Coordinates of C-alpha atoms in Angstrom, one line a residue:
X1 CA -161.9 9.9 -2.4
X2 CA -159.5 7.4 -0.9
X3 CA -156.0 9.4 -0.4
X4 CA -152.9 6.5 -1.8
X5 CA -149.9 7.1 0.6
X6 CA -146.6 6.2 -1.1
X7 CA -143.8 3.8 0.4
X8 CA -141.3 6.7 0.6
X9 CA -143.8 8.4 2.8
X10 CA -144.6 5.6 5.3
X11 CA -143.6 6.4 8.5
X12 CA -140.1 4.9 9.7
X13 CA -139.6 3.9 13.1
X14 CA -137.4 5.8 15.7
X15 CA -133.7 4.9 15.2
X16 CA -133.7 3.0 11.9
X17 CA -132.8 4.6 8.3
X18 CA -134.7 4.1 5.4
X19 CA -133.4 1.8 3.2
X20 CA -131.3 0.4 5.8
X21 CA -132.0 -3.2 6.6
X22 CA -132.7 -4.2 10.1
X23 CA -130.3 -4.8 12.7
X24 CA -131.7 -7.8 13.1
X25 CA -131.2 -9.7 10.1
X26 CA -127.7 -8.3 9.7
X27 CA -126.7 -10.1 13.1
X28 CA -128.2 -13.2 12.0
X29 CA -126.2 -13.1 8.8
X30 CA -123.2 -12.4 11.0
X31 CA -123.9 -15.6 12.7
X32 CA -124.2 -17.5 10.0
X33 CA -121.0 -16.4 7.9
X34 CA -119.5 -17.1 11.4
X35 CA -121.1 -20.4 11.2
X36 CA -120.0 -21.6 7.8
X37 CA -116.2 -19.9 8.7
X38 CA -115.9 -22.2 11.7
X39 CA -117.0 -25.2 9.6
X40 CA -114.9 -24.1 6.7
X41 CA -111.7 -24.3 9.5
X42 CA -112.7 -27.4 11.1
X43 CA -113.0 -29.2 7.5
X44 CA -109.3 -27.5 6.9
X45 CA -108.0 -28.8 10.4
X46 CA -108.9 -32.3 9.6
X47 CA -107.8 -32.3 6.0
X48 CA -104.5 -30.8 7.0
X49 CA -104.1 -33.6 9.7
X50 CA -105.6 -36.3 7.5
X51 CA -103.1 -35.2 4.6
X52 CA -99.9 -35.4 6.8
X53 CA -101.4 -38.8 8.4
X54 CA -101.4 -40.4 5.1
X55 CA -97.6 -38.9 3.8
X56 CA -96.1 -40.5 7.2
X57 CA -98.3 -44.0 6.5
X58 CA -97.4 -43.6 2.9
X59 CA -93.6 -42.9 3.8
X60 CA -93.1 -45.7 6.2
X61 CA -94.9 -48.2 4.3
X62 CA -92.9 -47.3 0.9
X63 CA -89.6 -47.9 2.7
X64 CA -90.5 -50.6 4.9
X65 CA -92.6 -53.2 3.0
X66 CA -89.5 -54.8 1.7
X67 CA -88.5 -55.7 5.1
X68 CA -91.0 -58.5 5.0
X69 CA -89.1 -60.1 2.1
X70 CA -85.5 -61.5 2.1
X71 CA -83.0 -62.4 -0.7
X72 CA -81.5 -65.8 0.0
X73 CA -79.2 -68.0 -2.3
X74 CA -79.3 -71.3 -2.4
X75 CA -76.4 -73.8 -2.9
X76 CA -75.1 -77.1 -2.8
X77 CA -72.5 -77.5 -0.1
X78 CA -70.2 -80.2 0.1
X79 CA -69.7 -81.1 3.8
X80 CA -66.0 -82.0 3.4
X81 CA -65.0 -84.3 6.0
X82 CA -61.3 -83.3 5.4
X83 CA -62.5 -79.4 6.2
X84 CA -65.0 -80.4 9.3
X85 CA -62.8 -83.0 10.8
X86 CA -59.3 -83.5 9.4
X87 CA -58.3 -85.5 12.5
X88 CA -61.4 -87.6 13.0
X89 CA -61.6 -86.4 16.5
X90 CA -65.4 -85.2 16.5
X91 CA -67.0 -88.4 18.5
X92 CA -64.2 -87.7 21.6
X93 CA -64.5 -84.0 21.2
X94 CA -67.5 -82.3 20.2
X95 CA -66.0 -78.9 20.0
X96 CA -64.2 -80.0 16.8
X97 CA -67.3 -79.2 14.5
X98 CA -67.9 -75.3 16.4
X99 CA -63.8 -74.7 15.5
X100 CA -64.4 -76.1 11.5
X101 CA -63.6 -73.8 8.6
X102 CA -66.5 -73.6 7.4
X103 CA -66.2 -70.3 5.3
X104 CA -64.3 -73.1 2.9
X105 CA -67.6 -74.9 2.4
X106 CA -69.3 -71.7 1.2
X107 CA -66.1 -71.1 -0.9
X108 CA -66.0 -73.9 -2.5
X109 CA -69.7 -73.7 -3.3
X110 CA -69.8 -70.6 -4.7
X111 CA -66.8 -71.0 -6.8
X112 CA -68.8 -74.3 -8.4
X113 CA -71.7 -72.5 -8.6
X114 CA -70.5 -69.1 -10.3
X115 CA -67.9 -71.1 -12.4
X116 CA -64.8 -69.0 -10.8
X117 CA -61.3 -70.0 -10.7
X118 CA -60.6 -70.5 -6.5
X119 CA -57.1 -69.3 -7.2
X120 CA -58.4 -66.3 -8.2
X121 CA -59.0 -64.3 -4.7
X122 CA -60.0 -61.3 -6.5
X123 CA -63.3 -63.0 -7.3
X124 CA -63.3 -65.3 -4.7
X125 CA -63.9 -62.1 -2.2
X126 CA -66.1 -60.6 -4.6
X127 CA -67.9 -63.5 -4.7
X128 CA -68.2 -64.6 -1.0
X129 CA -69.1 -60.7 -0.4
X130 CA -72.7 -61.8 -2.2
X131 CA -72.9 -64.2 0.9
X132 CA -73.7 -62.9 4.5
X133 CA -71.4 -63.3 7.2
X134 CA -73.9 -65.5 9.4
X135 CA -73.7 -68.2 6.6
X136 CA -71.2 -70.0 8.4
X137 CA -72.8 -69.9 11.7
X138 CA -76.0 -71.5 9.7
X139 CA -73.8 -74.3 8.6
X140 CA -72.1 -74.9 12.2
X141 CA -75.9 -75.0 13.1
X142 CA -76.7 -78.0 10.4
X143 CA -73.6 -79.7 11.5
X144 CA -74.4 -79.7 15.2
X145 CA -78.0 -80.6 14.8
X146 CA -77.0 -83.5 12.3
X147 CA -73.7 -84.5 12.5
X148 CA -74.8 -87.2 9.8
X149 CA -74.5 -84.4 6.8
X150 CA -70.6 -84.8 6.7
X151 CA -69.2 -86.2 4.0
X152 CA -72.8 -85.9 2.3
X153 CA -73.6 -82.9 -0.2
X154 CA -76.8 -81.1 0.9
X155 CA -78.5 -78.3 -0.8
X156 CA -78.4 -75.2 1.9
X157 CA -80.1 -71.5 1.9
X158 CA -77.7 -68.8 2.9
X159 CA -78.9 -65.0 3.3
X160 CA -77.4 -62.9 0.5
X161 CA -75.7 -59.9 1.8
X162 CA -77.5 -56.4 3.0
X163 CA -76.4 -54.8 -0.5
X164 CA -77.1 -57.9 -3.0
X165 CA -80.5 -57.8 -1.2
X166 CA -81.2 -54.4 -1.3
X167 CA -79.7 -54.4 -5.2
X168 CA -82.3 -57.5 -5.8
X169 CA -85.4 -55.2 -4.1
X170 CA -84.4 -52.6 -6.4
X171 CA -83.5 -50.1 -3.7
X172 CA -80.1 -49.5 -5.1
X173 CA -80.1 -47.9 -8.5
X174 CA -78.3 -49.9 -10.8
X175 CA -78.0 -47.6 -13.7
X176 CA -75.1 -45.5 -11.9
X177 CA -71.6 -45.6 -12.2
X178 CA -69.7 -48.8 -10.6
X179 CA -67.8 -46.9 -8.4
X180 CA -71.2 -45.1 -6.9
X181 CA -72.8 -48.2 -5.5
X182 CA -72.2 -50.7 -3.4
X183 CA -72.7 -53.7 -5.7
X184 CA -70.2 -54.0 -8.9
X185 CA -71.1 -55.3 -12.6
X186 CA -69.5 -58.8 -11.7
X187 CA -72.0 -59.4 -8.5
X188 CA -74.6 -58.1 -10.7
X189 CA -73.9 -60.4 -13.4
X190 CA -73.6 -63.3 -10.6
X191 CA -76.9 -62.5 -9.7
X192 CA -78.4 -62.7 -12.9
X193 CA -76.8 -66.1 -13.5
X194 CA -77.9 -67.1 -9.9
X195 CA -81.8 -65.8 -10.7
X196 CA -81.8 -67.6 -14.1
X197 CA -81.4 -70.4 -12.0
X198 CA -83.4 -70.4 -9.1
X199 CA -80.6 -70.3 -6.6
X200 CA -81.0 -66.4 -6.3
X201 CA -85.1 -66.0 -4.9
X202 CA -87.1 -63.9 -2.3
X203 CA -88.9 -65.6 0.3
X204 CA -91.1 -64.1 3.3
X205 CA -88.6 -62.9 5.9
X206 CA -89.4 -65.0 9.2
X207 CA -86.4 -63.7 10.6
X208 CA -87.9 -60.1 11.0
X209 CA -90.2 -61.7 13.9
X210 CA -87.7 -64.7 14.8
X211 CA -84.5 -63.3 14.8
X212 CA -82.4 -61.6 17.6
X213 CA -80.7 -57.8 16.8
X214 CA -77.2 -58.1 14.9
X215 CA -74.9 -55.9 13.5
X216 CA -75.6 -57.6 10.3
X217 CA -78.8 -56.1 8.6
X218 CA -80.0 -58.9 6.8
X219 CA -80.0 -61.1 10.0
X220 CA -81.2 -58.4 12.5
X221 CA -84.9 -59.4 13.3
X222 CA -87.3 -58.1 16.4
X223 CA -87.7 -61.7 18.2
X224 CA -85.9 -60.4 21.2
X225 CA -87.9 -56.7 20.9
X226 CA -91.2 -58.7 20.5
X227 CA -90.5 -61.2 24.0
X228 CA -89.6 -58.0 25.4
X229 CA -92.5 -55.9 24.7
X230 CA -94.5 -58.9 25.7
X231 CA -92.7 -59.3 29.6
X232 CA -93.7 -55.4 29.6
X233 CA -97.0 -55.7 28.4
X234 CA -97.7 -58.3 31.5
X235 CA -96.0 -56.8 33.9
X236 CA -97.7 -53.3 33.4
X237 CA -101.1 -55.7 33.3
X238 CA -100.9 -57.5 36.3
X239 CA -99.6 -54.3 38.5
X240 CA -101.3 -51.4 37.0
X241 CA -104.8 -53.2 36.4
X242 CA -105.9 -54.1 39.8
X243 CA -103.7 -51.4 41.9
X244 CA -105.5 -48.6 39.2
X245 CA -109.2 -50.2 39.7
X246 CA -108.8 -50.9 43.3
X247 CA -107.5 -47.1 43.9
X248 CA -110.3 -45.4 41.6
X249 CA -113.6 -47.5 43.5
X250 CA -112.3 -46.5 46.6
X251 CA -111.6 -42.9 45.7
X252 CA -115.0 -43.0 43.7
X253 CA -117.3 -45.5 46.1
X254 CA -115.7 -45.0 49.6
X255 CA -113.6 -42.0 49.9
X256 CA -115.4 -39.2 52.4
X257 CA -115.2 -36.2 49.9
X258 CA -112.3 -33.7 51.8
X259 CA -109.3 -31.8 51.6
X260 CA -107.0 -34.8 51.6
X261 CA -109.1 -36.6 48.6
X262 CA -109.6 -33.5 46.7
X263 CA -105.6 -33.4 47.4
X264 CA -105.0 -36.5 46.0
X265 CA -106.9 -36.3 42.9
X266 CA -105.1 -33.3 41.7
X267 CA -102.1 -35.3 42.2
X268 CA -103.3 -38.2 39.9
X269 CA -104.5 -35.5 37.3
X270 CA -100.8 -34.0 37.0
X271 CA -99.5 -37.3 37.1
X272 CA -101.3 -37.9 34.0
X273 CA -99.3 -34.8 32.3
X274 CA -95.6 -35.8 33.8
X275 CA -93.3 -36.2 31.0
X276 CA -92.3 -40.1 30.7
X277 CA -88.5 -39.5 30.8
X278 CA -89.4 -38.2 34.2
X279 CA -90.5 -41.8 35.0
X280 CA -87.5 -43.3 33.4
X281 CA -85.4 -41.0 36.0
X282 CA -87.6 -42.6 39.0
X283 CA -87.1 -45.8 38.0
X284 CA -83.7 -45.4 37.5
X285 CA -83.0 -44.0 41.0
X286 CA -85.5 -46.1 42.8
X287 CA -85.5 -49.8 41.0
X288 CA -82.1 -49.8 39.8
X289 CA -79.3 -47.7 42.0
X290 CA -81.9 -48.1 45.2
X291 CA -83.1 -51.6 44.9
X292 CA -80.6 -53.0 43.0
X293 CA -82.7 -54.8 40.2
X294 CA -80.7 -55.4 36.3
X295 CA -80.4 -53.3 34.4
X296 CA -82.1 -53.8 30.8
X297 CA -84.3 -56.3 32.2
X298 CA -88.1 -56.3 31.1
X299 CA -89.4 -56.2 34.8
X300 CA -88.0 -53.1 35.2
X301 CA -89.6 -51.4 32.4
X302 CA -92.9 -53.1 33.3
X303 CA -92.5 -51.4 36.4
X304 CA -91.7 -47.9 35.2
X305 CA -94.6 -48.4 32.8
X306 CA -96.7 -49.5 35.1
X307 CA -95.9 -45.7 37.0
X308 CA -96.5 -43.9 34.1
X309 CA -100.0 -46.2 33.0
X310 CA -101.6 -46.4 36.6
X311 CA -103.2 -42.4 36.4
X312 CA -104.5 -42.6 32.8
X313 CA -106.3 -46.0 34.2
X314 CA -107.3 -44.5 37.5
X315 CA -108.9 -41.2 35.8
X316 CA -110.3 -43.7 33.0
X317 CA -112.1 -45.9 35.9
X318 CA -113.4 -43.2 37.7
X319 CA -114.9 -41.9 34.3
X320 CA -116.5 -45.5 33.7
X321 CA -118.0 -45.6 37.3
X322 CA -119.3 -42.1 37.2
X323 CA -121.4 -43.0 34.3
X324 CA -123.4 -45.4 35.8
X325 CA -126.3 -43.9 36.8
X326 CA -127.4 -43.1 40.3
X327 CA -130.6 -45.0 40.3
X328 CA -128.9 -48.2 39.9
X329 CA -127.5 -47.9 43.3
X330 CA -130.2 -46.4 45.1
X331 CA -132.3 -49.3 44.0
X332 CA -129.8 -52.0 45.0
X333 CA -129.6 -50.2 48.5
X334 CA -133.3 -50.0 48.5
X335 CA -133.2 -53.8 48.2
X336 CA -131.4 -54.2 51.4
X337 CA -127.7 -54.5 49.4
X338 CA -124.6 -53.6 51.5
X339 CA -122.4 -50.8 50.2
X340 CA -119.8 -53.6 49.1
X341 CA -122.4 -56.0 46.9
X342 CA -123.8 -52.7 45.4
X343 CA -120.1 -51.7 43.9
X344 CA -119.2 -55.3 43.1
X345 CA -121.7 -56.5 41.9
X346 CA -124.1 -54.0 40.3
X347 CA -122.0 -51.0 39.8
X348 CA -118.7 -52.8 38.4
X349 CA -119.8 -54.8 36.1
X350 CA -122.0 -52.0 34.4
X351 CA -118.8 -50.0 34.3
X352 CA -116.3 -52.6 32.9
X353 CA -116.8 -51.7 29.3
X354 CA -114.9 -48.3 29.9
X355 CA -112.2 -49.8 32.0
X356 CA -111.6 -52.5 29.9
X357 CA -111.3 -49.7 26.9
X358 CA -109.2 -47.4 29.3
X359 CA -106.7 -50.0 30.4
X360 CA -106.2 -51.2 26.6
X361 CA -105.5 -47.6 25.5
X362 CA -103.0 -47.1 28.2
X363 CA -101.4 -50.2 27.4
X364 CA -101.3 -48.9 24.0
X365 CA -99.5 -45.7 25.2
X366 CA -97.4 -47.6 27.2
X367 CA -96.0 -49.6 24.2
X368 CA -95.2 -47.0 22.3
X369 CA -92.9 -45.3 25.2
X370 CA -89.2 -45.3 24.2
X371 CA -87.6 -42.4 26.8
X372 CA -88.2 -44.2 29.8
X373 CA -86.5 -47.2 28.5
X374 CA -83.6 -46.2 27.5
X375 CA -82.9 -44.1 30.8
X376 CA -83.2 -47.9 32.3
X377 CA -80.9 -49.5 29.7
X378 CA -83.3 -51.5 27.4
X379 CA -81.2 -49.5 24.5
X380 CA -78.3 -52.7 25.2
X381 CA -77.6 -55.0 22.2
X382 CA -79.2 -58.4 22.9
X383 CA -78.9 -60.8 20.3
X384 CA -80.2 -63.9 22.1
X385 CA -83.9 -64.7 23.8
X386 CA -84.4 -63.4 27.4
X387 CA -85.6 -66.6 29.4
X388 CA -87.4 -64.4 32.3
X389 CA -88.6 -61.3 33.1
X390 CA -85.1 -60.6 34.8
X391 CA -82.9 -61.4 31.6
X392 CA -81.5 -58.3 29.6
X393 CA -83.9 -57.5 26.4
X394 CA -85.5 -54.8 24.8
X395 CA -88.8 -53.4 23.3
X396 CA -90.2 -52.5 20.1
X397 CA -89.9 -48.7 20.4
X398 CA -86.1 -49.2 21.5
X399 CA -85.6 -51.6 18.7
X400 CA -86.7 -48.9 16.1
X401 CA -84.8 -46.1 17.5
X402 CA -81.5 -48.3 18.1
X403 CA -81.9 -49.1 13.9
X404 CA -82.9 -45.6 13.4
X405 CA -79.3 -44.7 14.6
X406 CA -77.5 -47.0 12.5
X407 CA -74.7 -45.8 9.9
X408 CA -75.4 -49.3 6.9
X409 CA -78.2 -48.2 4.6
X410 CA -79.9 -51.0 4.8
X411 CA -81.2 -50.3 8.3
X412 CA -83.7 -48.3 7.2
X413 CA -85.7 -50.5 5.6
X414 CA -85.2 -52.5 8.9
X415 CA -86.2 -49.1 10.9
X416 CA -89.5 -48.8 9.1
X417 CA -90.6 -52.6 8.8
X418 CA -90.6 -52.4 12.7
X419 CA -92.5 -49.3 12.6
X420 CA -95.0 -51.2 10.7
X421 CA -95.1 -53.9 13.2
X422 CA -95.6 -51.8 16.2
X423 CA -98.5 -49.2 14.5
X424 CA -100.1 -52.9 13.8
X425 CA -99.8 -53.8 17.2
X426 CA -100.9 -50.1 18.3
X427 CA -104.0 -50.0 15.6
X428 CA -105.1 -53.5 16.8
X429 CA -105.3 -52.5 20.6
X430 CA -107.1 -49.1 19.6
X431 CA -109.7 -51.2 17.6
X432 CA -109.9 -53.7 20.4
X433 CA -110.9 -50.7 22.7
X434 CA -113.5 -49.7 20.3
X435 CA -115.1 -52.8 19.3
X436 CA -115.6 -53.9 23.2
X437 CA -116.8 -50.8 24.1
X438 CA -119.7 -51.3 21.2
X439 CA -120.1 -54.8 22.4
X440 CA -121.2 -54.0 26.2
X441 CA -121.8 -50.0 25.8
X442 CA -125.3 -49.4 27.7
X443 CA -127.0 -46.3 26.8
X444 CA -129.0 -44.9 30.1

């Protein structure tokens, strides 16, 4: 007769207690739980970063998209000869056209369009506040460009003042009490009157990209900053790229491995982590104080940014050169190629995608730098286009800093609009780097 042995009376391995899971199973469960926690932490970190990125971009876009449109007022202006050239001397003295009393022409055009009594100085003054102070300059330039308009009535489009522009874009609470806003009830009535006739309208703000800096928000633009940034990037590209690539090729392919090259590599890595303001101090002391180069010049800014970008290009280029398999070098040497031919005919073309990617990312990093440019004087107020890299200019990040420091409410819109333009260039450069890498990348 067979005996039946219960599971409770079955032998238990040494070191284990009946009814308790194996230690191996406990370890596996703990490992799986740790992996799940790590994934949750990673997703939380990514979500946290994306939330703040969305908040940042949406805030900038909400405050800055209106900077790409501008309110204008079109008025028929009578270029009265008695006002512009009462003595009839414009043929013998062209300075007469420059010194003419153009605000009188604007005043007459406004009083006629709004039906204001010219003798009511309070209303005339209030109406003149609706037009930008730069309107007289626009009339002067028009007369200087075409003196035949004198004696004629021509429709001219003026920029609206910053307060009228903000009110027309809905940036001013028009339901507030009149004493709590910068636009009066009378000006609001005139705005509706001009809008009904089509004289007051919004159009694309070309001045944001073509005009220079100005103390008037409605006339301020990024033209000088864009040209200055172009000169900066051109200087960095001409200086940092060839020097960085040449140094990388020597250190990676030709330099002997000894203490000196190890010291150079360590210093290059350390220079890549040096704060940018230190490079600004270096540029101030060397390029301006010692070499005597002009302050606020884009050439000096390009030299400073070249020093700052050079370690990044060297590190990226060396990484690209290391990514080329050693078999390429061995095969070329086995076929009788010289060391120079191996590097320049085989290794360098294969590493070029990584070099271009690192260069573009370095340029994008340099484009967004502000601190070193402030120290070399590129924060100066520049209203005219620079004719060359030695002329005073500014850059996009510095222009953003300057507008953000202004007390005028309308400059908030200009600041956010300039940030959008800068982000567009940075995103475009990063996308270009990604496309270059995907286009030319080879997998070994």
